[in-house]
Coordinates of N, CA and C and ligand atoms in Angstrom, one line a residue:
X9 N -18.5 -13.7 16.3 CA -16.8 -13.4 16.2 C -16.2 -13.2 14.6
X10 N -15.8 -12.0 14.8 CA -15.3 -11.1 13.5 C -14.5 -11.9 12.7
X11 N -15.1 -11.8 11.3 CA -14.5 -12.4 10.1 C -13.0 -11.5 10.2
X12 N -12.2 -12.8 9.5 CA -10.6 -11.8 9.3 C -10.5 -11.9 7.6
X13 N -9.4 -10.7 7.2 CA -9.2 -10.7 6.0 C -7.7 -10.8 6.0
X14 N -7.2 -11.0 4.0 CA -5.6 -11.1 4.3 C -6.1 -9.8 3.0
X15 N -5.2 -8.4 3.6 CA -5.1 -7.5 2.7 C -3.8 -7.1 2.1
X16 N -3.5 -7.2 0.9 CA -2.1 -7.4 -0.4 C -2.2 -6.1 -0.6
X17 N -0.8 -5.2 -0.2 CA -0.9 -4.1 -0.6 C 0.2 -4.0 -1.9
X18 N 0.0 -3.4 -3.1 CA 0.6 -2.9 -4.1 C 1.4 -4.1 -4.4
X19 N 0.9 -5.3 -4.7 CA 1.9 -6.3 -5.2 C 2.0 -6.3 -6.7
X20 N 2.7 -5.1 -7.3 CA 2.4 -4.5 -8.8 C 4.2 -4.6 -9.4
X21 N 4.1 -4.8 -10.2 CA 5.5 -4.7 -11.2 C 6.1 -3.6 -11.1
X22 N 5.9 -2.4 -10.9 CA 6.8 -1.5 -10.6 C 7.2 -1.5 -9.7
X23 N 6.8 -2.2 -8.2 CA 7.5 -2.1 -7.1 C 8.3 -3.2 -6.9
X24 N 8.5 -4.2 -8.3 CA 9.5 -5.1 -7.9 C 10.5 -5.2 -8.8
X25 N 11.5 -6.1 -8.9 CA 13.0 -5.5 -9.7 C 12.6 -6.0 -11.0
X26 N 12.6 -4.8 -11.7 CA 13.0 -4.8 -12.9 C 11.8 -3.6 -13.6
X27 N 11.2 -3.0 -12.3 CA 10.1 -2.0 -12.5 C 10.6 -0.5 -11.8
X28 N 9.9 0.6 -12.4 CA 10.3 1.7 -11.7 C 10.4 2.4 -10.8
X29 N 10.0 1.6 -9.7 CA 10.4 2.1 -8.3 C 10.5 0.7 -7.3
X30 N 11.6 0.1 -7.9 CA 11.6 -1.4 -7.3 C 12.1 -1.5 -6.2
X31 N 11.1 -2.4 -5.3 CA 11.6 -2.6 -3.9 C 12.8 -3.7 -4.0
X32 N 13.5 -3.7 -3.1 CA 14.6 -5.0 -3.1 C 14.0 -6.4 -2.9
X33 N 14.2 -7.2 -3.3 CA 13.4 -8.2 -3.3 C 11.9 -8.5 -3.1
X34 N 11.4 -7.5 -3.8 CA 9.9 -6.8 -4.2 C 9.2 -8.6 -4.3
X35 N 9.6 -8.9 -5.4 CA 9.3 -10.8 -5.9 C 9.4 -11.4 -5.1
X36 N 10.2 -11.4 -4.2 CA 10.5 -12.6 -3.2 C 9.5 -13.2 -2.6
X37 N 8.5 -12.0 -1.9 CA 7.7 -12.4 -1.2 C 6.2 -13.1 -1.8
X38 N 6.3 -13.3 -2.9 CA 4.8 -13.7 -3.6 C 4.7 -15.1 -3.8
X39 N 5.7 -15.7 -3.0 CA 5.1 -17.5 -3.4 C 4.2 -17.3 -1.4
X40 N 5.3 -16.4 -0.5 CA 4.4 -16.9 0.7 C 3.5 -16.1 0.5
X41 N 3.1 -14.7 -0.1 CA 1.4 -14.3 -0.3 C 0.5 -15.4 -0.8
X42 N 1.2 -16.1 -2.0 CA -0.1 -16.7 -2.3 C -0.2 -17.9 -1.0
X43 N 0.2 -18.6 -0.7 CA 0.1 -19.4 0.2 C -1.1 -18.7 0.9
X44 N -0.8 -17.7 1.8 CA -1.7 -17.1 2.6 C -2.9 -16.6 2.1
X45 N -2.9 -16.3 0.7 CA -4.0 -16.3 -0.5 C -4.9 -17.4 -0.1
X46 N -4.4 -18.8 0.3 CA -5.2 -20.0 0.1 C -5.5 -20.2 1.4
X47 N -4.7 -19.7 2.5 CA -5.3 -19.8 3.8 C -6.3 -19.0 4.2
X48 N -6.5 -18.0 3.6 CA -7.7 -16.7 4.1 C -9.0 -17.0 3.6
X49 N -10.1 -16.8 4.2 CA -11.1 -16.7 3.5 C -11.6 -15.9 2.6
X50 N -11.5 -14.6 3.4 CA -11.6 -13.2 2.6 C -10.4 -12.6 1.9
X51 N -10.1 -11.9 1.0 CA -8.7 -11.5 0.4 C -9.2 -10.3 -0.5
X52 N -8.2 -8.9 -0.2 CA -8.8 -7.8 -0.5 C -7.5 -7.4 -1.3
X53 N -7.1 -6.9 -2.3 CA -5.9 -6.0 -3.2 C -6.2 -5.1 -3.1
X54 N -4.6 -4.3 -2.8 CA -4.5 -2.5 -3.4 C -3.9 -2.8 -4.6
X55 N -4.4 -1.8 -5.3 CA -3.9 -1.4 -6.6 C -2.9 0.2 -6.3
X56 N -1.9 0.5 -6.0 CA -1.3 2.0 -6.8 C -1.8 2.0 -8.2
X57 N -2.5 3.6 -8.4 CA -3.1 3.9 -9.6 C -3.5 5.1 -10.1
X58 N -2.2 6.0 -10.5 CA -2.0 7.2 -10.6 C -2.5 7.4 -12.4
X59 N -2.9 8.8 -12.4 CA -2.8 9.3 -13.9 C -1.2 9.7 -14.4
X60 N -1.0 9.7 -15.7 CA 0.0 9.8 -15.7 C 0.7 11.1 -15.3
X61 N 0.0 12.2 -15.3 CA 0.4 13.5 -14.3 C 0.2 13.7 -13.2
X62 N 0.5 12.6 -12.6 CA 0.3 12.3 -11.3 C 1.3 13.4 -10.4
X63 N 0.8 14.2 -9.5 CA 1.5 15.3 -8.4 C 2.5 14.7 -7.6
X64 N 2.5 13.2 -7.7 CA 3.8 12.5 -6.7 C 4.7 12.4 -7.2
X65 N 4.9 12.3 -8.8 CA 6.0 12.2 -10.0 C 7.1 13.4 -10.2
X66 N 8.0 13.0 -9.4 CA 9.9 14.0 -10.0 C 9.6 14.7 -11.1
X67 N 8.8 14.0 -11.9 CA 9.2 14.2 -13.4 C 8.0 15.7 -13.6
X68 N 6.9 15.9 -12.6 CA 6.2 17.2 -12.8 C 6.7 18.2 -12.1
X69 N 7.6 18.1 -11.3 CA 8.3 19.2 -10.6 C 9.8 19.2 -11.3
X70 N 9.7 20.6 -11.9 CA 10.8 21.2 -12.6 C 12.1 21.2 -11.6
X71 N 13.2 20.6 -12.0 CA 14.4 20.8 -10.7 C 14.7 20.0 -10.0
X72 N 13.4 19.3 -9.7 CA 13.3 18.1 -8.4 C 13.6 16.6 -8.9
X73 N 14.5 15.4 -8.1 CA 14.5 14.4 -8.4 C 13.9 13.6 -7.9
X74 N 13.8 12.6 -7.9 CA 12.9 11.1 -7.3 C 13.7 11.3 -6.0
X75 N 13.1 11.3 -5.0 CA 12.9 10.7 -3.5 C 13.3 12.2 -3.0
X76 N 13.3 13.4 -3.5 CA 13.3 14.7 -2.9 C 12.2 14.7 -2.3
X77 N 11.8 15.9 -1.4 CA 10.5 16.3 -1.2 C 9.8 17.6 -1.6
X78 N 8.2 17.7 -1.6 CA 7.9 18.8 -1.8 C 6.8 19.4 -0.7
X79 N 6.4 20.4 -0.8 CA 5.6 21.1 0.5 C 4.1 20.9 -0.6
X80 N 3.1 20.1 -0.4 CA 2.0 20.2 -0.9 C 1.0 20.6 -0.1
X81 N 0.0 21.2 -0.7 CA -1.3 21.8 0.4 C -1.6 21.1 1.4
X82 N -1.6 19.4 1.6 CA -1.9 18.7 2.5 C -0.6 18.5 3.4
X83 N 0.6 19.1 3.0 CA 1.8 18.6 3.9 C 3.0 18.3 3.1
X84 N 3.9 17.5 3.4 CA 5.3 17.1 3.2 C 4.8 15.9 1.9
X85 N 5.3 15.9 0.9 CA 5.0 14.7 0.0 C 6.6 14.5 -0.4
X86 N 6.9 13.0 -0.3 CA 8.2 12.7 -1.3 C 7.8 12.3 -2.6
X87 N 8.7 12.8 -3.5 CA 8.4 12.4 -4.9 C 9.2 11.3 -5.3
X88 N 8.5 10.7 -6.3 CA 8.7 9.3 -6.6 C 9.1 9.4 -8.4
X89 N 10.2 8.6 -8.8 CA 10.0 7.8 -10.1 C 8.2 7.9 -10.6
X90 N 7.9 8.3 -11.8 CA 6.8 7.7 -12.6 C 6.5 6.4 -12.2
X91 N 5.5 5.8 -11.4 CA 5.3 4.3 -11.5 C 3.6 4.2 -11.5
X92 N 3.5 3.0 -11.5 CA 1.7 2.6 -11.9 C 1.3 3.2 -12.4
X93 N 1.0 3.7 -13.6 CA 0.2 4.7 -14.1 C -1.1 4.0 -14.5
X94 N -2.0 4.3 -14.4 CA -3.4 3.8 -14.9 C -3.3 2.4 -16.1
X95 N -3.6 1.1 -15.7 CA -3.5 0.8 -17.6 C -2.2 0.5 -17.5
X96 N -1.1 1.0 -17.4 CA 0.1 0.3 -18.0 C 0.7 -1.1 -17.1
X97 N 1.6 -1.7 -17.8 CA 2.1 -3.2 -17.4 C 2.7 -2.7 -16.3
X98 N 3.4 -1.5 -15.7 CA 3.9 -1.8 -14.6 C 3.0 -1.9 -13.3
X99 N 1.5 -1.1 -13.6 CA 0.8 -0.7 -12.6 C -0.1 -2.2 -12.5
X100 N 0.2 -3.6 -13.4 CA -0.3 -4.9 -13.2 C 0.3 -5.5 -11.8
X101 N -0.6 -6.5 -12.1 CA -0.1 -7.4 -10.4 C 0.9 -8.0 -11.0
X102 N 1.9 -8.1 -9.9 CA 3.0 -9.2 -10.6 C 2.5 -10.7 -11.0
X103 N 2.9 -11.0 -12.4 CA 2.5 -12.3 -12.8 C 2.3 -13.8 -12.3
X104 N 3.1 -13.8 -11.1 CA 2.9 -14.8 -10.2 C 2.0 -15.1 -9.3
X105 N 1.2 -13.4 -9.0 CA 0.1 -13.4 -7.6 C -1.2 -13.7 -8.1
X106 N -1.2 -14.7 -7.2 CA -2.6 -15.6 -7.3 C -3.6 -14.7 -6.8
X107 N -4.1 -13.6 -7.8 CA -5.0 -12.5 -7.2 C -6.6 -13.0 -7.5
X108 N -7.0 -13.8 -8.4 CA -8.0 -13.8 -8.8 C -9.0 -14.4 -7.6
X109 N -8.7 -15.0 -6.3 CA -9.5 -15.0 -5.4 C -10.0 -13.8 -4.6
X110 N -9.7 -12.8 -5.0 CA -9.8 -11.2 -4.3 C -11.1 -11.1 -4.3
X111 N -12.0 -10.6 -3.4 CA -13.0 -10.3 -3.7 C -13.6 -8.7 -4.0
X112 N -12.3 -8.0 -3.8 CA -12.1 -6.5 -4.0 C -11.0 -6.1 -3.9
X113 N -10.6 -5.1 -5.3 CA -9.4 -4.3 -5.5 C -9.5 -3.0 -5.1
X114 N -8.8 -2.7 -4.2 CA -9.4 -1.1 -4.1 C -8.3 -0.5 -4.6
X115 N -8.4 0.6 -5.5 CA -7.6 1.4 -6.3 C -7.1 3.0 -5.6
X116 N -6.1 3.3 -5.4 CA -6.0 4.5 -4.7 C -4.4 5.1 -5.9
X117 N -4.7 6.6 -5.0 CA -3.6 7.7 -5.6 C -3.8 8.1 -7.1
X118 N -5.9 8.1 -7.4 CA -6.0 8.4 -8.9 C -6.3 9.9 -9.1
X119 N -6.5 10.0 -7.4 CA -6.7 11.9 -7.9 C -5.1 12.5 -8.1
X120 N -5.0 13.3 -9.0 CA -3.9 13.7 -9.6 C -3.2 14.9 -8.5
X121 N -3.9 15.0 -7.4 CA -3.6 16.7 -6.6 C -3.0 15.7 -5.3
X122 N -3.4 14.1 -5.2 CA -3.1 14.1 -4.0 C -2.5 12.4 -4.0
X123 N -1.3 12.0 -3.2 CA -0.8 10.7 -2.8 C -1.8 10.2 -2.2
X124 N -1.7 8.6 -2.4 CA -2.5 8.0 -1.4 C -1.6 6.3 -0.7
X125 N -0.7 6.5 0.2 CA 0.1 5.5 0.3 C -1.1 4.7 1.5
X126 N -2.0 4.9 2.0 CA -2.7 3.8 2.8 C -3.8 3.6 1.9
X127 N -4.2 2.3 2.2 CA -5.5 1.6 1.7 C -6.6 2.6 2.2
X128 N -6.8 3.2 3.3 CA -8.1 3.5 4.0 C -8.0 5.0 3.6
X129 N -7.0 5.9 4.0 CA -7.2 7.4 3.7 C -6.2 8.2 2.8
X130 N -6.3 8.7 2.1 CA -5.0 9.5 0.8 C -4.3 10.2 1.8
X131 N -3.6 10.7 1.2 CA -2.0 11.4 2.1 C -2.7 12.5 2.7
X132 N -4.1 13.5 2.3 CA -4.4 14.4 2.9 C -4.9 14.3 4.1
X133 N -5.0 12.8 4.5 CA -5.4 11.8 6.0 C -6.8 12.4 6.2
X134 N -7.6 12.9 5.1 CA -8.9 12.9 5.2 C -10.2 12.5 4.5
X135 N -9.4 12.2 3.1 CA -10.0 11.7 1.9 C -10.4 10.2 1.9
X136 N -11.3 9.4 2.5 CA -11.6 8.0 2.8 C -11.9 7.7 1.5
X137 N -10.9 6.0 1.3 CA -10.8 5.0 -0.2 C -12.3 4.6 -0.1
X138 N -12.8 4.2 1.6 CA -14.1 3.5 1.2 C -14.0 2.3 1.8
X139 N -12.6 2.0 2.4 CA -12.6 0.6 2.6 C -12.6 -0.3 4.0
X140 N -12.5 0.8 4.8 CA -12.9 0.9 6.1 C -14.6 0.4 6.2
X141 N -15.3 1.3 5.7 CA -16.7 0.7 5.2 C -17.2 -0.4 4.7
X142 N -16.6 -0.5 3.8 CA -16.7 -1.7 3.2 C -16.5 -3.0 3.7
X143 N -15.7 -2.6 4.8 CA -15.2 -4.1 5.9 C -15.9 -4.3 6.7
X144 N -16.3 -3.0 7.5 CA -17.0 -3.0 8.5 C -18.7 -3.5 7.7
X145 N -19.0 -3.0 6.6 CA -20.1 -3.8 6.7 C -20.3 -5.3 6.4
X146 N -19.2 -5.7 6.1 CA -19.2 -6.9 5.7 C -18.5 -8.0 7.1
X147 N -18.7 -7.3 8.4 CA -18.6 -7.8 9.8 C -17.2 -8.2 9.8
X148 N -16.3 -8.1 9.0 CA -14.4 -7.9 9.1 C -13.9 -7.4 10.1
X149 N -13.6 -7.7 11.2 CA -12.9 -7.1 12.4 C -11.3 -7.0 12.6
X150 N -11.1 -8.3 11.8 CA -9.8 -8.8 11.9 C -8.7 -8.8 10.4
X151 N -7.5 -7.8 10.7 CA -6.8 -8.2 9.4 C -5.4 -8.4 9.1
X152 N -4.9 -9.0 8.2 CA -3.4 -9.0 8.4 C -3.3 -8.6 6.9
X153 N -2.0 -7.8 6.9 CA -1.3 -6.6 6.2 C 0.0 -7.6 5.7
X154 N 0.1 -7.9 3.9 CA 1.2 -8.2 3.2 C 1.5 -7.5 2.3
X155 N 2.9 -7.1 1.8 CA 2.9 -6.7 0.3 C 4.3 -5.5 0.7
X156 N 4.2 -4.6 0.0 CA 4.9 -3.3 -0.6 C 4.6 -2.1 -0.6
X157 N 5.7 -1.1 0.4 CA 6.3 -1.4 0.7 C 6.2 -1.4 2.0
X158 N 6.7 -2.0 3.0 CA 6.7 -1.8 4.6 C 6.5 -0.7 5.5
X159 N 7.3 0.3 4.5 CA 7.2 1.4 5.5 C 6.8 2.5 4.7
X160 N 6.2 2.3 3.9 CA 5.2 3.2 3.0 C 3.8 2.7 3.3
X161 N 3.4 1.8 2.2 CA 2.3 1.8 2.0 C 1.4 0.9 2.7
X162 N 2.3 -0.2 3.5 CA 1.7 -1.3 4.5 C 1.7 -0.3 5.9
X163 N 2.7 0.2 6.1 CA 2.6 1.2 7.5 C 1.5 2.1 7.4
X164 N 1.5 2.9 6.7 CA 0.5 3.7 6.1 C -1.3 3.1 6.7
X165 N -1.1 1.8 6.2 CA -2.5 1.3 5.8 C -2.8 0.9 7.2
X166 N -1.5 0.1 8.0 CA -2.1 -0.4 9.2 C -2.0 0.4 10.3
X167 N -1.7 1.7 10.3 CA -2.0 2.6 11.3 C -3.2 3.3 11.0
X168 N -4.0 3.3 9.8 CA -5.0 3.5 9.6 C -5.7 2.6 10.2
X169 N -5.6 1.3 9.6 CA -6.4 0.0 10.3 C -6.9 0.1 11.8
X170 N -5.8 0.4 12.6 CA -5.8 0.3 13.9 C -6.8 1.1 14.3
X171 N -6.5 2.5 14.1 CA -7.2 3.9 14.0 C -8.7 3.5 14.1
X172 N -9.0 2.7 13.0 CA -10.5 2.6 12.4 C -11.0 1.5 13.1
X173 N -10.1 0.9 14.1 CA -10.7 -0.3 15.4 C -10.4 -1.6 14.7
X174 N -9.8 -1.9 13.8 CA -9.5 -3.2 12.9 C -8.4 -3.9 14.2
X175 N -8.4 -4.8 14.4 CA -7.4 -5.7 14.7 C -6.3 -5.9 13.8
X176 N -5.4 -5.8 14.1 CA -4.0 -5.5 12.5 C -3.0 -6.2 12.9
X177 N -2.6 -6.7 12.4 CA -1.3 -7.8 11.9 C -0.5 -7.2 10.9
X178 N 0.8 -6.9 10.7 CA 1.3 -6.9 9.6 C 2.5 -8.3 9.7
X179 N 2.4 -9.3 8.7 CA 3.5 -10.1 8.6 C 4.6 -9.9 7.7
X180 N 5.7 -9.4 8.5 CA 6.7 -8.6 8.2 C 7.7 -9.4 7.0
X181 N 7.5 -10.7 7.3 CA 7.9 -11.7 6.4 C 7.5 -11.7 4.7
X182 N 6.4 -11.4 4.7 CA 5.7 -11.2 3.6 C 5.4 -9.8 2.9
X183 N 6.4 -9.1 3.6 CA 6.5 -7.3 2.9 C 7.8 -7.2 2.8
X184 N 8.3 -5.9 2.1 CA 9.8 -5.6 1.6 C 9.6 -4.0 1.5
X185 N 10.8 -3.5 1.8 CA 10.7 -2.4 2.4 C 11.4 -1.4 1.2
X186 N 11.3 -0.1 1.4 CA 12.0 0.7 0.3 C 13.4 1.3 1.4
X187 N 13.1 1.8 2.3 CA 13.9 2.3 3.3 C 14.6 3.5 3.1
X188 N 14.0 4.3 3.2 CA 14.5 6.1 2.4 C 14.5 6.4 3.8
X189 N 16.4 7.6 4.2 CA 16.5 8.0 5.1 C 16.0 6.9 6.8
X190 N 15.7 5.9 6.7 CA 15.8 5.4 8.1 C 14.1 5.2 8.5
X191 N 13.5 5.0 6.8 CA 12.0 5.3 7.1 C 11.3 4.1 7.8
X192 N 12.4 2.9 7.3 CA 11.7 1.5 8.0 C 11.7 1.3 9.4
X193 N 12.8 1.9 10.2 CA 12.7 1.9 11.2 C 12.0 2.6 12.0
X194 N 11.5 4.0 11.6 CA 10.6 5.0 11.9 C 9.5 4.6 11.8
X195 N 9.0 3.6 10.5 CA 7.4 3.2 10.6 C 7.4 1.9 11.5
X196 N 8.6 1.1 11.8 CA 8.0 0.0 12.5 C 8.0 0.6 13.8
X197 N 8.5 1.6 14.5 CA 8.5 2.0 15.7 C 6.9 2.4 15.8
X198 N 6.3 3.6 14.9 CA 4.9 3.8 14.8 C 4.1 2.6 14.9
X199 N 4.1 1.5 14.1 CA 3.4 0.4 14.5 C 3.5 0.0 15.4
X200 N 4.2 -0.5 16.3 CA 4.4 -1.0 17.7 C 3.9 -0.4 18.2
X201 N 4.3 1.3 18.3 CA 3.4 2.3 19.3 C 1.9 2.1 19.2
X202 N 1.3 1.8 18.0 CA -0.1 2.0 17.5 C -1.0 1.0 18.2
X203 N -0.1 -0.4 18.8 CA -0.8 -1.8 18.5 C -0.8 -2.2 17.5
X204 N 0.0 -2.6 16.7 CA -0.3 -3.1 15.2 C 0.9 -4.1 15.8
X205 N 0.3 -5.6 15.4 CA 1.2 -6.8 16.0 C 2.0 -6.6 14.7
X206 N 3.3 -6.9 15.1 CA 4.1 -7.1 13.9 C 4.8 -8.6 14.0
X207 N 4.5 -9.5 12.8 CA 4.6 -10.8 13.3 C 5.7 -11.1 12.1
Ligands
VGL319 C1 4.1 3.3 -2.4 C2 5.8 5.1 -2.9 C3 4.8 5.5 -3.8 C4 4.0 1.9 -1.8 C5 3.3 3.9 -3.6 O1 3.1 0.7 -2.4 O2 4.6 1.9 -0.8 N1 5.6 3.5 -2.3 N2 3.8 4.9 -4.4
ZN320 ZN1 2.3 5.5 -5.5

Protein backbone atom coordinates (compact mmCIF):
# COMPACT_ATOMS: atom_id res chain seq x y z
CA UNK A 1 0.00 0.00 0.00
CA UNK A 2 1.35 3.36 -1.03
CA UNK A 3 1.92 5.86 1.75
CA UNK A 4 0.06 9.16 1.71
CA UNK A 5 1.31 12.70 2.22
CA UNK A 6 -0.21 16.12 2.69
CA UNK A 7 1.52 18.77 0.57
CA UNK A 8 0.98 22.29 1.93
CA UNK A 9 1.68 24.83 -0.81
CA UNK A 10 3.11 28.30 -0.07
CA UNK A 11 1.26 29.20 3.16
CA UNK A 12 3.39 32.32 3.50
CA UNK A 13 2.74 35.81 4.80
CA UNK A 14 3.11 37.51 1.42
CA UNK A 15 0.19 35.46 0.05
CA UNK A 16 -2.07 36.34 2.99
CA UNK A 17 -3.96 39.60 3.61
CA UNK A 18 -1.37 42.24 4.57
CA UNK A 19 1.30 40.63 2.36
CA UNK A 20 2.65 41.93 -0.93
CA UNK A 21 0.73 39.46 -3.17
CA UNK A 22 -2.32 38.81 -1.02
CA UNK A 23 -4.77 36.07 -1.96
CA UNK A 24 -8.29 36.93 -0.78
CA UNK A 25 -9.02 34.98 2.43
CA UNK A 26 -5.62 33.31 2.16
CA UNK A 27 -5.38 33.26 5.95
CA UNK A 28 -8.86 31.73 6.41
CA UNK A 29 -7.66 28.26 5.45
CA UNK A 30 -4.99 28.02 8.16
CA UNK A 31 -7.23 26.34 10.81
CA UNK A 32 -8.42 23.67 8.35
CA UNK A 33 -4.87 23.03 7.12
CA UNK A 34 -3.69 22.70 10.72
CA UNK A 35 -6.38 20.10 11.34
CA UNK A 36 -5.29 18.19 8.23
CA UNK A 37 -1.62 18.36 9.30
CA UNK A 38 -2.73 16.60 12.47
CA UNK A 39 -4.52 13.89 10.48
CA UNK A 40 -1.72 13.00 8.02
CA UNK A 41 1.24 10.85 8.88
CA UNK A 42 3.51 12.61 6.39
CA UNK A 43 3.53 16.35 5.76
CA UNK A 44 5.59 18.29 3.20
CA UNK A 45 5.56 22.08 2.86
CA UNK A 46 6.57 24.25 -0.07
CA UNK A 47 7.99 27.75 0.31
CA UNK A 48 8.20 30.27 -2.52
CA UNK A 49 11.78 31.52 -2.09
CA UNK A 50 12.97 34.22 -4.48
CA UNK A 51 16.21 36.21 -4.62
CA UNK A 52 15.55 39.97 -4.29
CA UNK A 53 16.19 40.52 -8.00
CA UNK A 54 14.00 37.67 -9.25
CA UNK A 55 12.94 37.89 -12.91
CA UNK A 56 9.26 37.27 -12.05
CA UNK A 57 9.12 40.64 -10.25
CA UNK A 58 7.52 43.43 -12.31
CA UNK A 59 9.95 45.83 -10.59
CA UNK A 60 12.79 44.25 -12.61
CA UNK A 61 11.09 45.01 -15.94
CA UNK A 62 11.12 48.74 -16.78
CA UNK A 63 7.71 49.97 -17.90
CA UNK A 64 5.92 46.82 -16.75
CA UNK A 65 3.26 46.59 -14.06
CA UNK A 66 2.42 43.64 -11.82
CA UNK A 67 0.03 41.13 -13.45
CA UNK A 68 1.23 41.99 -16.96
CA UNK A 69 3.10 39.29 -18.86
CA UNK A 70 6.52 39.11 -20.52
CA UNK A 71 8.13 36.64 -22.86
CA UNK A 72 10.91 34.70 -21.11
CA UNK A 73 13.27 32.24 -22.84
CA UNK A 74 10.98 29.45 -21.51
CA UNK A 75 7.68 31.09 -22.56
CA UNK A 76 5.14 33.53 -21.19
CA UNK A 77 5.57 34.65 -17.60
CA UNK A 78 3.16 36.67 -15.47
CA UNK A 79 4.89 39.47 -13.56
CA UNK A 80 4.21 39.80 -9.84
CA UNK A 81 4.76 42.35 -7.12
CA UNK A 82 8.02 41.63 -5.24
CA UNK A 83 7.14 38.75 -2.90
CA UNK A 84 8.61 35.92 -0.82
CA UNK A 85 12.14 37.30 -0.87
CA UNK A 86 14.53 34.83 0.74
CA UNK A 87 14.76 35.39 4.50
CA UNK A 88 12.13 38.17 4.61
CA UNK A 89 9.10 38.20 6.91
CA UNK A 90 6.89 37.93 3.84
CA UNK A 91 8.54 34.65 2.91
CA UNK A 92 7.95 33.19 6.38
CA UNK A 93 5.07 30.80 6.98
CA UNK A 94 1.83 32.27 8.32
CA UNK A 95 2.42 32.60 12.09
CA UNK A 96 -0.56 30.36 12.94
CA UNK A 97 0.46 27.54 10.57
CA UNK A 98 1.44 24.43 12.52
CA UNK A 99 4.43 23.69 10.32
CA UNK A 100 6.66 21.91 12.82
CA UNK A 101 5.52 18.39 11.88
CA UNK A 102 6.69 18.80 8.27
CA UNK A 103 9.28 16.23 7.23
CA UNK A 104 10.47 18.32 4.29
CA UNK A 105 10.28 21.94 3.21
CA UNK A 106 10.83 22.27 -0.51
CA UNK A 107 11.91 25.74 -1.61
CA UNK A 108 11.28 26.90 -5.15
CA UNK A 109 11.79 29.92 -7.36
CA UNK A 110 15.35 30.47 -6.13
CA UNK A 111 16.86 30.64 -9.62
CA UNK A 112 16.90 34.29 -10.66
CA UNK A 113 15.93 33.62 -14.29
CA UNK A 114 13.15 31.02 -13.86
CA UNK A 115 9.95 31.19 -11.86
CA UNK A 116 8.59 28.04 -10.28
CA UNK A 117 4.89 27.62 -9.58
CA UNK A 118 4.95 23.85 -9.32
CA UNK A 119 6.43 21.97 -6.39
CA UNK A 120 7.85 19.48 -8.94
CA UNK A 121 9.15 21.44 -11.96
CA UNK A 122 10.16 25.05 -12.56
CA UNK A 123 8.34 27.11 -15.17
CA UNK A 124 10.68 25.95 -17.95
CA UNK A 125 8.82 22.64 -17.28
CA UNK A 126 12.23 20.86 -17.36
CA UNK A 127 14.13 21.72 -14.18
CA UNK A 128 13.03 19.34 -11.40
CA UNK A 129 12.87 20.38 -7.75
CA UNK A 130 13.63 16.83 -6.60
CA UNK A 131 10.27 16.36 -4.88
CA UNK A 132 9.05 13.51 -7.11
CA UNK A 133 12.20 11.50 -6.42
CA UNK A 134 11.98 12.20 -2.71
CA UNK A 135 8.38 11.03 -2.46
CA UNK A 136 8.92 7.95 -4.65
CA UNK A 137 12.01 6.89 -2.72
CA UNK A 138 9.94 7.08 0.45
CA UNK A 139 7.13 4.93 -0.96
CA UNK A 140 4.65 7.81 -0.97
CA UNK A 141 2.19 7.41 -3.85
CA UNK A 142 -0.88 9.34 -2.80
CA UNK A 143 -0.94 13.11 -2.35
CA UNK A 144 -3.42 15.63 -0.99
CA UNK A 145 -2.65 19.25 -1.90
CA UNK A 146 -3.80 22.35 -0.02
CA UNK A 147 -2.68 25.98 0.19
CA UNK A 148 -2.10 29.00 -2.07
CA UNK A 149 -2.91 29.77 -4.70
CA UNK A 150 -5.45 27.32 -6.18
CA UNK A 151 -4.97 28.54 -9.75
CA UNK A 152 -1.18 28.92 -9.72
CA UNK A 153 1.11 26.98 -7.42
CA UNK A 154 -1.50 24.44 -6.25
CA UNK A 155 -2.78 23.73 -9.78
CA UNK A 156 0.67 23.50 -11.39
CA UNK A 157 1.78 21.18 -8.60
CA UNK A 158 -1.31 18.98 -8.95
CA UNK A 159 -0.91 18.70 -12.74
CA UNK A 160 2.73 17.68 -12.38
CA UNK A 161 1.85 15.28 -9.55
CA UNK A 162 -0.56 13.24 -11.73
CA UNK A 163 1.92 13.30 -14.59
CA UNK A 164 4.55 11.92 -12.22
CA UNK A 165 2.20 9.05 -11.37
CA UNK A 166 0.87 10.19 -7.99
CA UNK A 167 -2.78 9.69 -7.07
CA UNK A 168 -3.64 13.34 -6.47
CA UNK A 169 -6.42 15.14 -4.62
CA UNK A 170 -6.80 18.92 -4.23
CA UNK A 171 -8.95 19.92 -1.27
CA UNK A 172 -10.51 23.11 -2.63
CA UNK A 173 -11.92 24.08 0.77
CA UNK A 174 -8.32 24.29 2.00
CA UNK A 175 -7.14 26.46 -0.94
CA UNK A 176 -7.77 30.03 -2.10
CA UNK A 177 -7.28 31.50 -5.60
CA UNK A 178 -5.73 34.61 -7.17
CA UNK A 179 -8.14 34.36 -10.16
CA UNK A 180 -6.40 36.48 -12.78
CA UNK A 181 -8.37 36.81 -16.04
CA UNK A 182 -10.38 33.62 -15.50
CA UNK A 183 -7.37 31.59 -14.35
CA UNK A 184 -9.36 29.78 -11.67
CA UNK A 185 -11.92 28.26 -14.09
CA UNK A 186 -9.16 27.46 -16.59
CA UNK A 187 -7.00 25.65 -14.06
CA UNK A 188 -9.93 23.80 -12.43
CA UNK A 189 -10.79 22.46 -15.90
CA UNK A 190 -7.20 21.42 -16.59
CA UNK A 191 -6.98 19.62 -13.25
CA UNK A 192 -10.27 17.77 -13.84
CA UNK A 193 -9.20 16.75 -17.34
CA UNK A 194 -5.85 15.50 -16.06
CA UNK A 195 -7.45 13.25 -13.47
CA UNK A 196 -6.88 15.30 -10.33
CA UNK A 197 -9.60 14.62 -7.76
CA UNK A 198 -11.13 17.95 -6.74
CA UNK A 199 -12.64 17.51 -3.30
C1 LIG B 1 2.50 31.97 -6.49
C2 LIG B 1 2.54 33.70 -7.97
C3 LIG B 1 3.88 33.88 -7.78
C4 LIG B 1 1.69 30.93 -5.78
C5 LIG B 1 3.87 32.12 -6.30
O1 LIG B 1 2.12 30.47 -4.71
O2 LIG B 1 0.60 30.56 -6.29
N1 LIG B 1 1.85 32.77 -7.34
N2 LIG B 1 4.55 33.08 -6.95
ZN1 LIG C 1 6.57 33.54 -6.51
